[in-house]
């Protein structure tokens, strides 16, 4: 009987020692990257604490029963080990303080649907991706045009939007704002294909000067200078072509004297009007 | 002994002098025939023996030596200056006691491949020998003037090392192949078409093509190389041609096209007009496309490269032809060009389009 009592006593002590040892370190209730993380410990005496996590490996001598303070900068899942016992805890990212903003494309024709994409990645001041839902504001504006503004809630650290290009050409300011932090990108909204391309001809001392009306797209934006406008004159004598460059909104070409000729104009795959010169009507 | 040595020295000297005199126009020069003198002339030109070549002219009063050198050997950094004659084939067309007409086929080697030309030259009898009446090229003189050049130039600012990773670079221009056609030519396959720069910035473009055989495997990959205008300004259209010599069209199941574009700095200058383009028949009876180029800018274009696109009556591209012009394109000075046309498609050609690539020594194009 006495032997049984000793055995039970031994088992209880062993269990108590086991329980006491398992409670050597506890997970913090709320841990945020960049702030000091406090790990409560229990028990008595000294022990060695090991902490492993994203890009982190810490070995520290601790006094059991105290709170151990650790400067953890990386968000993610950590493991803390004391006396062979392990607890796991999560460290969350801090509030967003850095924005990576990708705006695509860098250049887009005006007046097109869903052509400008903006993607925001939210980071805290330790470059941790902020995965908690966060409101992001996107603004797109061309000077003199209609501004667009949208709010998007980030998901898993990313906020994404697609916007239309405005009718007005010009450098569009594309701004992403999170809290007080803003990042600006420039998306060049360019004129689209020429619309209603027209030419007229006037005689000069050496032949004929053919000139376009101001070249604009269908939204009325001037087609950029340097754009090629091909002017072609076809007459019984042959064909003459000039790849004229738009300069100050107008393309101009000097052609040789023409008789009974048809002069046409094109820019890229867009055709313009035809005129007849030299009695070719 | 000394006397013998002296006699041998004199004999050798006389022989060398004779050889030198006879060999002034090349060892095979035969100035006693019209075709011989033409051959001698171009051999001297080929070896840049200008004075000897000039001596073979009958109309020295109409052209001085420097002008002859410019006309025969090139000037203004043109292609002729960096080419050499490799083959001269004269053929007498007509001959009388005093005059003869000689047609000469010439082959030049250049950095851009062989250039062929045909010249009809008049030769006249001068004593025992024949001489060549050099056709003096009358080049229009442009009066001294200032030609304002205020065309655009596009420069590029790329992202810096200190930009954050979200900062985007400027995109490459959007280019699109607007037409494509595969034809068989001389036992090989040729891919033809046109590409347009749809963007508002210039681009350096190239076209790669892969031929897929009936078993689904790639049987050839080539690029357009120089059969394209590589620098395309906004809305500019260029033809392209990709040659696959030795690959039968019947063995091709599919063609994969890959247009590539890079954003490059470029200038909108110079503007080249291509005037009076017309089909003619050349001296050899071949159908050719002729015309004149005019450089509307104020800077010399050293090497013009002419590209012609030929279309059938449905507007399909049926051939792309190109040729380098061995004369520089001076400001406001017309320069003629001739491009050969495949005889087998001459009847099918309904219309055509000619564009000019320009290479200038003093211009930084890209």
Coordinates of C-alpha atoms in Angstrom, one line a residue:
Chain A
X1 CA 0.0 0.0 0.0
X2 CA 2.8 2.3 1.0
X3 CA 4.5 1.5 -2.3
X4 CA 1.4 2.5 -4.2
X5 CA 1.3 5.9 -2.3
X6 CA 5.0 6.5 -3.2
X7 CA 4.3 5.7 -6.8
X8 CA 1.3 8.0 -7.0
X9 CA 3.3 10.8 -5.3
X10 CA 6.1 10.3 -7.8
X11 CA 3.6 10.4 -10.7
X12 CA 2.0 13.6 -9.4
X13 CA 5.4 15.3 -9.0
X14 CA 6.5 14.2 -12.4
X15 CA 3.2 15.5 -14.0
X16 CA 3.5 18.8 -12.0
X17 CA 7.1 19.2 -13.2
X18 CA 6.0 18.5 -16.8
X19 CA 3.1 21.0 -16.6
X20 CA 5.4 23.6 -15.1
X21 CA 8.0 23.1 -17.8
X22 CA 5.4 23.3 -20.6
X23 CA 4.4 26.7 -19.4
X24 CA 7.9 28.1 -19.6
X25 CA 7.0 30.5 -22.5
X26 CA 3.7 31.8 -23.8
X27 CA 2.7 33.4 -27.1
X28 CA 2.1 37.2 -27.0
X29 CA -1.5 38.2 -27.3
X30 CA -0.8 40.8 -30.0
X31 CA 2.5 41.4 -31.9
X32 CA 3.2 44.0 -34.4
X33 CA 6.4 44.2 -36.5
X34 CA 8.7 47.0 -35.6
X35 CA 7.3 47.2 -32.1
X36 CA 8.9 45.3 -29.2
X37 CA 7.2 41.9 -28.8
X38 CA 6.8 40.7 -25.3
X39 CA 6.9 37.0 -24.6
X40 CA 5.7 36.0 -21.1
X41 CA 7.6 33.2 -19.4
X42 CA 6.9 31.2 -16.3
X43 CA 8.8 29.1 -14.0
X44 CA 12.0 29.9 -12.2
X45 CA 15.7 29.9 -13.0
X46 CA 17.5 30.7 -16.2
X47 CA 16.9 29.2 -19.6
X48 CA 17.9 29.7 -23.2
X49 CA 15.2 31.2 -25.5
X50 CA 15.4 30.4 -29.2
X51 CA 13.2 32.4 -31.6
X52 CA 12.9 31.5 -35.3
X53 CA 10.9 33.4 -37.9
X54 CA 11.0 35.1 -41.3
X55 CA 14.6 36.1 -41.7
X56 CA 15.1 35.9 -38.0
X57 CA 17.0 33.6 -35.6
X58 CA 17.6 34.8 -32.0
X59 CA 19.2 33.0 -29.1
X60 CA 18.8 34.7 -25.7
X61 CA 19.5 33.9 -22.1
X62 CA 16.3 34.6 -20.1
X63 CA 15.1 34.5 -16.6
X64 CA 12.0 32.4 -16.4
X65 CA 9.0 34.2 -15.0
X66 CA 9.9 37.5 -16.6
X67 CA 8.5 39.0 -19.8
X68 CA 11.1 38.7 -22.6
X69 CA 11.1 41.6 -25.0
X70 CA 12.2 41.1 -28.6
X71 CA 12.6 43.6 -31.4
X72 CA 11.0 41.7 -34.3
X73 CA 10.9 43.6 -37.6
X74 CA 9.6 41.0 -40.0
X75 CA 5.9 40.1 -40.0
X76 CA 5.0 36.4 -40.2
X77 CA 4.9 33.3 -38.1
X78 CA 7.5 32.8 -35.4
X79 CA 8.5 29.9 -33.1
X80 CA 9.8 30.4 -29.6
X81 CA 11.5 27.6 -27.8
X82 CA 12.5 27.4 -24.1
X83 CA 13.7 24.2 -22.5
X84 CA 12.7 22.2 -25.5
X85 CA 9.1 23.5 -25.4
X86 CA 7.8 25.4 -28.4
X87 CA 5.1 28.0 -28.9
X88 CA 4.1 29.6 -32.2
X89 CA 2.9 33.1 -32.6
X90 CA 2.1 35.6 -35.5
X91 CA 3.6 39.0 -35.9
X92 CA 1.4 41.3 -37.9
X93 CA 2.6 44.1 -40.2
X94 CA 2.3 47.6 -38.9
X95 CA 0.2 50.3 -40.5
X96 CA 1.0 51.0 -44.1
X97 CA 3.7 53.6 -44.5
X98 CA 5.1 52.7 -47.9
X99 CA 3.4 52.2 -51.2
X100 CA 4.7 50.5 -54.3
X101 CA 2.5 51.8 -57.1
X102 CA 2.6 50.2 -60.6
X103 CA 0.8 52.1 -63.3
X104 CA 0.5 50.5 -66.7
X105 CA 0.9 51.3 -69.5
X106 CA 3.1 54.3 -69.6
X107 CA 1.4 55.6 -72.7
X108 CA -2.2 55.0 -73.8
X109 CA -4.5 56.4 -76.5
X110 CA -7.1 58.8 -75.2
X111 CA -10.8 57.9 -74.8
X112 CA -10.4 54.1 -74.4
X113 CA -12.2 51.9 -71.9
X114 CA -10.4 50.1 -69.1
X115 CA -6.9 50.7 -70.5
X116 CA -5.1 52.1 -67.5
X117 CA -4.2 49.7 -64.7
X118 CA -3.0 50.7 -61.3
X119 CA -1.7 48.2 -58.7
X120 CA -0.7 49.2 -55.2
X121 CA 1.2 47.0 -52.8
X122 CA 1.1 48.2 -49.2
X123 CA 4.1 48.0 -46.9
X124 CA 4.8 49.1 -43.4
X125 CA 8.0 50.9 -42.5
X126 CA 9.8 47.6 -42.3
X127 CA 8.8 46.5 -45.8
X128 CA 6.3 44.0 -44.6
X129 CA 3.3 43.5 -46.8
X130 CA 0.3 44.9 -45.0
X131 CA -2.3 42.2 -45.5
X132 CA -5.1 43.7 -43.5
X133 CA -7.8 45.4 -45.6
X134 CA -6.8 49.0 -46.2
X135 CA -8.6 51.7 -48.2
X136 CA -6.7 53.0 -51.2
X137 CA -7.7 56.0 -53.2
X138 CA -6.8 56.2 -56.9
X139 CA -7.0 59.6 -58.8
X140 CA -6.4 60.1 -62.5
X141 CA -6.4 63.5 -64.0
X142 CA -5.3 65.3 -67.1
X143 CA -5.0 69.0 -67.0
X144 CA -8.2 70.4 -68.4
X145 CA -9.9 67.0 -68.5
X146 CA -12.5 65.2 -66.3
X147 CA -10.8 63.8 -63.2
X148 CA -11.5 60.2 -62.1
X149 CA -11.4 59.1 -58.5
X150 CA -12.0 55.6 -57.0
X151 CA -11.7 54.0 -53.6
X152 CA -10.5 50.4 -53.5
X153 CA -10.1 48.2 -50.4
X154 CA -6.8 46.3 -50.5
X155 CA -6.9 42.5 -50.3
X156 CA -3.9 40.5 -49.1
X157 CA -1.8 43.6 -49.4
X158 CA -2.8 44.5 -53.0
X159 CA -5.2 47.0 -54.4
X160 CA -5.9 47.0 -58.1
X161 CA -8.0 49.1 -60.4
X162 CA -8.6 49.6 -64.1
X163 CA -9.6 53.0 -65.4
X164 CA -10.6 54.5 -68.7
X165 CA -8.4 57.0 -70.4
X166 CA -9.9 60.5 -70.7
X167 CA -11.0 62.2 -73.8
X168 CA -8.3 64.8 -73.5
X169 CA -4.7 63.9 -74.4
X170 CA -1.9 64.9 -72.2
X171 CA 0.2 63.6 -69.3
X172 CA -2.2 62.2 -66.8
X173 CA -1.3 62.4 -63.1
X174 CA -2.2 59.0 -61.7
X175 CA -2.0 59.1 -57.9
X176 CA -2.5 56.4 -55.3
X177 CA -3.2 57.5 -51.8
X178 CA -3.2 55.5 -48.6
X179 CA -3.7 57.6 -45.5
X180 CA -1.4 60.5 -45.7
X181 CA 1.0 58.8 -48.1
X182 CA 0.7 59.4 -51.9
X183 CA 2.6 58.1 -54.8
X184 CA 2.3 59.7 -58.3
X185 CA 2.9 58.2 -61.7
X186 CA 2.5 59.8 -65.1
X187 CA 0.6 58.0 -67.8
X188 CA 0.8 59.8 -71.1
X189 CA -2.6 59.9 -72.7
X190 CA -2.0 60.4 -76.4
X191 CA -4.1 61.3 -79.3
X192 CA -5.7 58.3 -81.1
X193 CA -5.6 57.8 -84.9
X194 CA -6.3 60.8 -87.0
X195 CA -9.9 61.4 -87.8
X196 CA -11.3 63.2 -90.8
X197 CA -7.9 63.6 -92.4
X198 CA -8.1 66.2 -95.1
X199 CA -5.7 67.9 -97.6
X200 CA -5.8 70.9 -99.8
X201 CA -3.3 71.9 -102.5
X202 CA -2.0 75.3 -103.6
X203 CA 0.3 75.9 -106.6
X204 CA 3.8 77.2 -105.9
X205 CA 6.6 78.3 -108.2
X206 CA 8.1 74.7 -108.5
X207 CA 4.9 72.7 -108.5
X208 CA 2.3 72.0 -105.9
X209 CA 2.2 72.4 -102.1
X210 CA -0.1 69.9 -100.5
X211 CA -1.1 70.6 -96.9
X212 CA -3.3 68.9 -94.4
X213 CA -5.9 70.6 -92.3
X214 CA -4.9 70.5 -88.6
X215 CA -4.6 66.8 -87.9
X216 CA -6.8 65.7 -84.9
X217 CA -8.2 62.5 -83.5
X218 CA -11.9 61.9 -83.2
X219 CA -11.9 63.5 -79.7
X220 CA -10.4 66.6 -81.1
X221 CA -6.9 66.1 -79.7
X222 CA -4.1 67.2 -82.0
X223 CA -2.1 64.3 -83.3
X224 CA 1.5 64.7 -82.0
X225 CA 4.1 66.4 -84.1
X226 CA 6.4 64.0 -85.9
X227 CA 3.6 61.7 -86.9
X228 CA 4.0 60.5 -90.5
X229 CA 1.3 61.5 -93.0
X230 CA 1.8 60.0 -96.4
X231 CA 0.9 62.2 -99.3
X232 CA 0.6 60.4 -102.7
X233 CA 0.1 62.0 -106.1
X234 CA -0.7 59.7 -109.0
X235 CA -0.6 61.1 -112.5
X236 CA 0.0 59.7 -116.0
X237 CA 3.6 60.7 -115.5
X238 CA 4.0 58.4 -112.5
X239 CA 3.5 58.4 -108.8
X240 CA 5.1 60.7 -106.2
X241 CA 5.0 60.1 -102.5
X242 CA 6.2 62.1 -99.5
X243 CA 6.1 60.8 -96.0
X244 CA 5.5 64.2 -94.4
X245 CA 5.9 64.8 -90.7
X246 CA 3.3 66.7 -88.8
X247 CA 4.7 70.0 -87.7
X248 CA 2.6 72.3 -85.5
X249 CA -0.4 70.2 -86.2
X250 CA -0.1 70.2 -90.0
X251 CA 1.7 68.0 -92.5
X252 CA 3.0 69.6 -95.7
X253 CA 4.7 68.3 -98.8
X254 CA 6.0 69.9 -102.0
X255 CA 5.2 67.9 -105.1
X256 CA 6.4 68.4 -108.7
X257 CA 4.1 70.0 -111.3
X258 CA 1.2 67.7 -111.8
X259 CA -1.2 67.2 -114.7
X260 CA -4.4 65.3 -114.4
X261 CA -3.3 63.9 -111.0
X262 CA -5.1 62.5 -108.0
X263 CA -3.6 63.4 -104.6
X264 CA -4.4 61.3 -101.6
X265 CA -3.4 61.2 -98.0
X266 CA -3.0 58.6 -95.3
X267 CA -1.6 58.3 -91.8
X268 CA -0.9 54.7 -90.7
X269 CA -3.9 52.7 -91.8
X270 CA -6.2 55.7 -91.8
X271 CA -7.1 57.1 -95.2
X272 CA -8.0 60.8 -95.8
X273 CA -9.6 62.6 -98.7
X274 CA -8.5 62.7 -102.3
X275 CA -8.2 65.7 -104.5
X276 CA -7.8 66.1 -108.2
X277 CA -5.3 68.6 -109.6
X278 CA -4.3 69.7 -113.1
X279 CA -7.6 69.2 -114.9
X280 CA -8.2 65.7 -113.6
X281 CA -11.8 66.3 -112.4
Chain B
X1 CA 82.2 40.9 -115.8
X2 CA 81.3 44.4 -115.0
X3 CA 80.3 45.1 -118.5
X4 CA 78.0 42.1 -118.6
X5 CA 76.4 43.2 -115.3
X6 CA 75.9 46.7 -116.7
X7 CA 74.2 45.3 -119.9
X8 CA 72.0 43.0 -117.8
X9 CA 71.0 46.0 -115.6
X10 CA 70.1 48.1 -118.6
X11 CA 68.1 45.3 -120.3
X12 CA 66.1 44.6 -117.1
X13 CA 65.4 48.3 -116.6
X14 CA 64.2 48.6 -120.2
X15 CA 62.0 45.6 -119.8
X16 CA 60.5 46.9 -116.5
X17 CA 59.8 50.3 -118.1
X18 CA 58.1 48.6 -121.0
X19 CA 56.1 46.4 -118.7
X20 CA 55.1 49.4 -116.6
X21 CA 54.1 51.3 -119.7
X22 CA 52.1 48.4 -121.1
X23 CA 50.6 47.6 -117.8
X24 CA 49.4 51.1 -116.9
X25 CA 45.8 50.0 -117.7
X26 CA 46.1 46.5 -116.4
X27 CA 47.8 43.5 -117.9
X28 CA 44.8 42.6 -120.0
X29 CA 44.1 46.1 -121.3
X30 CA 43.4 46.2 -125.0
X31 CA 42.8 49.8 -126.0
X32 CA 42.5 48.9 -129.6
X33 CA 38.9 47.7 -129.2
X34 CA 35.9 49.6 -127.9
X35 CA 35.1 46.9 -125.3
X36 CA 38.8 46.7 -124.3
X37 CA 39.0 50.3 -123.5
X38 CA 35.8 50.2 -121.5
X39 CA 37.1 47.3 -119.5
X40 CA 40.4 49.1 -119.0
X41 CA 38.7 52.2 -117.8
X42 CA 36.7 50.4 -115.2
X43 CA 39.6 48.3 -114.1
X44 CA 41.5 51.5 -113.5
X45 CA 38.5 52.9 -111.6
X46 CA 38.4 49.7 -109.6
X47 CA 42.1 50.0 -108.6
X48 CA 41.6 53.8 -108.0
X49 CA 44.2 54.5 -110.7
X50 CA 42.4 57.8 -111.5
X51 CA 44.9 59.4 -113.7
X52 CA 45.2 56.3 -115.9
X53 CA 41.4 56.1 -116.1
X54 CA 41.1 59.8 -116.9
X55 CA 43.6 59.4 -119.8
X56 CA 41.1 57.0 -121.4
X57 CA 38.4 59.6 -121.7
X58 CA 37.8 61.3 -125.0
X59 CA 35.9 64.2 -123.5
X60 CA 38.4 65.5 -121.0
X61 CA 37.4 69.0 -122.0
X62 CA 34.0 68.4 -120.6
X63 CA 35.1 67.0 -117.2
X64 CA 38.1 67.6 -115.1
X65 CA 39.9 65.0 -113.1
X66 CA 38.4 65.8 -109.6
X67 CA 34.9 65.8 -111.1
X68 CA 35.6 62.5 -112.8
X69 CA 36.9 61.0 -109.6
X70 CA 33.8 62.1 -107.7
X71 CA 31.5 60.7 -110.4
X72 CA 33.4 57.4 -110.9
X73 CA 34.6 56.8 -107.4
X74 CA 32.0 58.4 -105.3
X75 CA 31.8 61.4 -103.0
X76 CA 30.1 62.8 -99.9
X77 CA 30.6 59.5 -98.0
X78 CA 28.3 57.6 -100.4
X79 CA 28.2 53.9 -100.9
X80 CA 30.4 54.1 -104.1
X81 CA 33.2 55.4 -102.0
X82 CA 33.3 52.2 -99.9
X83 CA 32.7 49.7 -102.8
X84 CA 34.9 48.2 -105.4
X85 CA 34.4 46.9 -108.9
X86 CA 34.6 43.1 -109.1
X87 CA 33.3 42.4 -112.5
X88 CA 33.2 44.3 -115.7
X89 CA 31.4 42.8 -118.7
X90 CA 31.4 45.0 -121.8
X91 CA 29.4 44.2 -124.9
X92 CA 29.5 46.1 -128.1
X93 CA 26.1 47.1 -129.2
X94 CA 27.0 49.0 -132.4
X95 CA 30.4 49.7 -133.9
X96 CA 31.6 51.8 -136.9
X97 CA 35.1 52.8 -137.9
X98 CA 35.0 55.9 -135.6
X99 CA 32.4 55.2 -132.9
X100 CA 31.0 52.4 -130.9
X101 CA 28.3 51.9 -128.3
X102 CA 29.3 49.6 -125.5
X103 CA 26.9 48.2 -122.9
X104 CA 28.7 47.4 -119.7
X105 CA 27.4 45.3 -116.9
X106 CA 29.2 46.2 -113.7
X107 CA 29.2 44.4 -110.4
X108 CA 30.4 46.2 -107.2
X109 CA 31.0 44.7 -103.9
X110 CA 29.9 46.7 -100.9
X111 CA 29.3 46.2 -97.2
X112 CA 25.6 45.8 -97.9
X113 CA 26.1 43.2 -100.7
X114 CA 26.7 43.2 -104.4
X115 CA 25.4 46.1 -106.4
X116 CA 24.8 45.6 -110.1
X117 CA 24.6 48.3 -112.7
X118 CA 24.5 48.7 -116.5
X119 CA 26.0 51.6 -118.3
X120 CA 25.8 52.4 -122.0
X121 CA 29.0 54.1 -123.0
X122 CA 30.0 55.7 -126.2
X123 CA 33.5 55.1 -127.4
X124 CA 35.3 57.0 -130.1
X125 CA 38.4 56.1 -132.1
X126 CA 41.4 58.2 -131.4
X127 CA 44.3 57.3 -133.6
X128 CA 45.0 53.6 -133.1
X129 CA 43.2 53.4 -129.8
X130 CA 39.7 53.8 -128.6
X131 CA 38.6 56.2 -125.9
X132 CA 35.5 56.5 -123.8
X133 CA 33.2 59.5 -123.9
X134 CA 32.3 59.7 -120.2
X135 CA 28.7 60.6 -119.6
X136 CA 29.0 63.6 -117.5
X137 CA 26.4 63.7 -114.8
X138 CA 24.9 67.2 -114.6
X139 CA 24.0 67.6 -111.0
X140 CA 21.7 70.4 -110.1
X141 CA 23.5 73.0 -108.0
X142 CA 21.7 74.1 -105.0
X143 CA 22.5 77.8 -104.2
X144 CA 24.1 78.5 -100.9
X145 CA 21.3 78.9 -98.4
X146 CA 20.3 78.2 -94.8
X147 CA 17.7 75.4 -94.5
X148 CA 16.1 75.7 -91.1
X149 CA 15.6 72.3 -89.5
X150 CA 13.1 72.4 -86.8
X151 CA 11.7 68.9 -86.8
X152 CA 11.2 66.9 -83.8
X153 CA 13.7 64.8 -82.0
X154 CA 12.6 62.2 -79.4
X155 CA 14.9 61.6 -76.5
X156 CA 14.2 59.2 -73.7
X157 CA 14.6 59.4 -69.9
X158 CA 14.8 56.0 -68.4
X159 CA 14.2 55.0 -64.8
X160 CA 17.1 55.6 -62.5
X161 CA 18.8 53.3 -60.1
X162 CA 17.3 55.2 -57.1
X163 CA 13.7 54.9 -58.4
X164 CA 11.5 52.6 -56.4
X165 CA 10.7 49.3 -58.0
X166 CA 7.1 50.4 -58.8
X167 CA 8.3 53.2 -61.0
X168 CA 7.7 52.1 -64.6
X169 CA 10.0 52.6 -67.5
X170 CA 8.6 54.0 -70.7
X171 CA 6.9 51.3 -72.7
X172 CA 8.2 50.2 -76.1
X173 CA 6.0 51.5 -79.0
X174 CA 3.1 49.5 -80.1
X175 CA 3.6 48.0 -83.5
X176 CA 1.3 45.8 -85.6
X177 CA 1.7 43.7 -88.6
X178 CA -1.1 44.9 -90.9
X179 CA -0.6 42.4 -93.7
X180 CA 1.3 39.2 -94.4
X181 CA 1.8 36.9 -97.3
X182 CA 3.9 33.9 -97.9
X183 CA 5.2 33.2 -101.4
X184 CA 7.6 30.8 -103.0
X185 CA 10.5 32.2 -104.8
X186 CA 13.5 30.4 -106.3
X187 CA 12.9 27.3 -104.4
X188 CA 12.6 29.1 -101.1
X189 CA 9.8 30.6 -99.0
X190 CA 9.5 34.4 -98.6
X191 CA 7.3 36.0 -96.0
X192 CA 6.2 39.5 -97.0
X193 CA 4.1 42.1 -95.3
X194 CA 3.8 45.5 -93.8
X195 CA 4.2 46.7 -90.2
X196 CA 2.9 49.9 -88.7
X197 CA 4.0 51.9 -85.7
X198 CA 0.7 52.6 -84.1
X199 CA 2.2 54.6 -81.3
X200 CA 3.1 58.3 -80.8
X201 CA 6.8 57.6 -80.3
X202 CA 9.4 56.3 -82.7
X203 CA 10.6 52.7 -82.5
X204 CA 13.3 50.4 -83.7
X205 CA 11.4 47.5 -85.2
X206 CA 12.3 44.2 -86.6
X207 CA 10.2 41.2 -87.7
X208 CA 11.1 37.6 -86.9
X209 CA 9.4 34.7 -88.6
X210 CA 9.4 31.0 -87.8
X211 CA 8.2 28.4 -90.2
X212 CA 6.4 25.4 -88.7
X213 CA 6.5 22.2 -90.7
X214 CA 3.7 19.7 -91.1
X215 CA 5.0 17.7 -88.2
X216 CA 4.7 20.8 -86.0
X217 CA 8.4 21.3 -85.7
X218 CA 10.1 24.6 -86.5
X219 CA 11.9 24.3 -89.9
X220 CA 13.3 27.8 -90.1
X221 CA 13.7 31.0 -88.2
X222 CA 14.8 34.2 -89.9
X223 CA 14.5 38.0 -89.4
X224 CA 13.8 40.8 -91.8
X225 CA 17.4 42.0 -91.6
X226 CA 17.6 45.0 -94.0
X227 CA 14.4 44.4 -95.9
X228 CA 12.6 46.7 -93.6
X229 CA 12.7 50.3 -92.3
X230 CA 14.0 49.7 -88.9
X231 CA 13.3 53.2 -87.5
X232 CA 9.6 53.8 -87.7
X233 CA 8.2 57.1 -86.7
X234 CA 4.6 57.4 -85.4
X235 CA 2.1 56.0 -87.9
X236 CA 4.9 55.1 -90.3
X237 CA 4.3 51.9 -92.3
X238 CA 7.2 49.8 -93.5
X239 CA 7.3 46.8 -95.7
X240 CA 9.2 43.7 -94.5
X241 CA 10.5 40.7 -96.2
X242 CA 11.9 37.5 -94.5
X243 CA 13.7 35.1 -96.8
X244 CA 13.9 31.3 -96.1
X245 CA 16.1 30.1 -98.9
X246 CA 15.8 26.4 -99.6
X247 CA 12.5 25.9 -97.6
X248 CA 9.7 24.8 -99.9
X249 CA 6.4 26.6 -99.3
X250 CA 4.6 23.3 -99.6
X251 CA 6.5 22.0 -96.6
X252 CA 5.2 24.9 -94.4
X253 CA 2.1 24.3 -92.3
X254 CA 2.2 27.5 -90.3
X255 CA 4.1 30.7 -90.0
X256 CA 4.7 32.4 -86.6
X257 CA 5.4 36.1 -86.8
X258 CA 7.1 38.1 -84.0
X259 CA 7.2 41.8 -84.4
X260 CA 9.7 43.4 -82.1
X261 CA 10.0 47.1 -81.1
X262 CA 12.3 49.1 -79.0
X263 CA 11.9 52.7 -77.9
X264 CA 14.8 54.6 -79.3
X265 CA 15.8 58.2 -79.6
X266 CA 15.1 59.4 -83.1
X267 CA 14.8 62.4 -85.3
X268 CA 11.9 63.2 -87.6
X269 CA 14.4 64.6 -90.1
X270 CA 15.1 64.1 -93.0
X271 CA 12.0 64.0 -95.1
X272 CA 12.6 62.2 -98.4
X273 CA 10.2 62.7 -101.3
X274 CA 10.0 60.0 -103.9
X275 CA 8.9 61.6 -107.1
X276 CA 7.9 60.4 -110.6
X277 CA 7.9 56.7 -109.7
X278 CA 7.1 54.7 -112.8
X279 CA 7.6 51.3 -114.4
X280 CA 10.0 51.3 -117.3
X281 CA 11.9 48.7 -119.3
X282 CA 15.7 48.9 -118.9
X283 CA 18.4 48.4 -121.5
X284 CA 18.3 44.6 -120.9
X285 CA 14.6 44.4 -121.5
X286 CA 13.7 43.9 -117.8
X287 CA 10.9 45.7 -116.1
X288 CA 12.1 48.1 -113.5
X289 CA 10.7 50.7 -111.1
X290 CA 12.3 54.1 -111.6
X291 CA 12.0 57.4 -109.8
X292 CA 13.8 60.3 -108.2
X293 CA 14.4 60.9 -104.5
X294 CA 14.6 64.4 -103.1
X295 CA 16.0 65.2 -99.7
X296 CA 14.0 68.0 -98.3
X297 CA 16.3 68.5 -95.4
X298 CA 19.6 70.4 -95.3
X299 CA 21.9 67.5 -94.4
X300 CA 23.4 65.0 -96.8
X301 CA 22.1 61.5 -96.7
X302 CA 25.2 59.4 -97.4
X303 CA 23.5 56.1 -98.2
X304 CA 19.9 56.0 -99.3
X305 CA 18.1 52.6 -99.2
X306 CA 15.0 52.3 -101.3
X307 CA 12.3 49.9 -100.4
X308 CA 9.4 49.2 -102.7
X309 CA 6.2 47.3 -101.8
X310 CA 4.2 45.8 -104.7
X311 CA 0.5 45.0 -104.4
X312 CA -1.9 43.0 -106.5
X313 CA -5.4 44.1 -107.5
X314 CA -6.8 43.0 -104.2
X315 CA -4.3 45.1 -102.2
X316 CA -2.2 42.1 -101.1
X317 CA 1.5 42.6 -100.8
X318 CA 3.0 40.3 -103.4
X319 CA 6.6 41.4 -103.3
X320 CA 9.1 43.6 -101.5
X321 CA 12.1 44.8 -103.3
X322 CA 15.0 46.9 -102.1
X323 CA 18.2 48.5 -103.3
X324 CA 20.9 50.7 -102.1
X325 CA 21.7 53.8 -104.1
X326 CA 25.4 54.4 -104.5
X327 CA 25.2 58.1 -104.7
X328 CA 24.6 60.4 -101.7
X329 CA 21.4 62.3 -101.4
X330 CA 22.4 65.9 -101.3
X331 CA 20.0 68.6 -99.9
X332 CA 17.2 69.5 -102.4
X333 CA 19.0 67.7 -105.2
X334 CA 17.1 64.9 -107.0
X335 CA 18.7 61.6 -107.3
X336 CA 17.4 58.8 -109.5
X337 CA 17.0 55.2 -108.4
X338 CA 16.1 52.0 -110.2
X339 CA 14.7 48.9 -108.6
X340 CA 14.3 45.6 -110.4
X341 CA 11.0 43.8 -110.5
X342 CA 10.5 40.1 -110.7
X343 CA 9.5 39.3 -114.3
X344 CA 7.0 36.7 -113.1
X345 CA 5.0 39.1 -111.0
X346 CA 5.3 42.1 -113.3
X347 CA 1.8 41.5 -114.8
X348 CA 0.2 41.0 -111.4
X349 CA 1.5 44.3 -109.9
X350 CA -1.4 46.7 -109.6
X351 CA 0.1 49.3 -107.4
X352 CA 3.2 50.0 -105.4
X353 CA 4.7 52.1 -102.6
X354 CA 8.2 53.3 -102.3
X355 CA 9.9 54.4 -99.1
X356 CA 13.5 55.4 -98.4
X357 CA 15.7 54.5 -95.5
X358 CA 18.5 57.0 -94.8
X359 CA 21.9 56.5 -93.3
X360 CA 23.9 59.6 -92.5
X361 CA 27.4 59.6 -91.2
X362 CA 27.0 62.8 -89.2
X363 CA 23.6 62.0 -87.8
X364 CA 23.1 60.2 -84.6
X365 CA 20.0 58.2 -85.5
X366 CA 19.4 56.1 -82.5

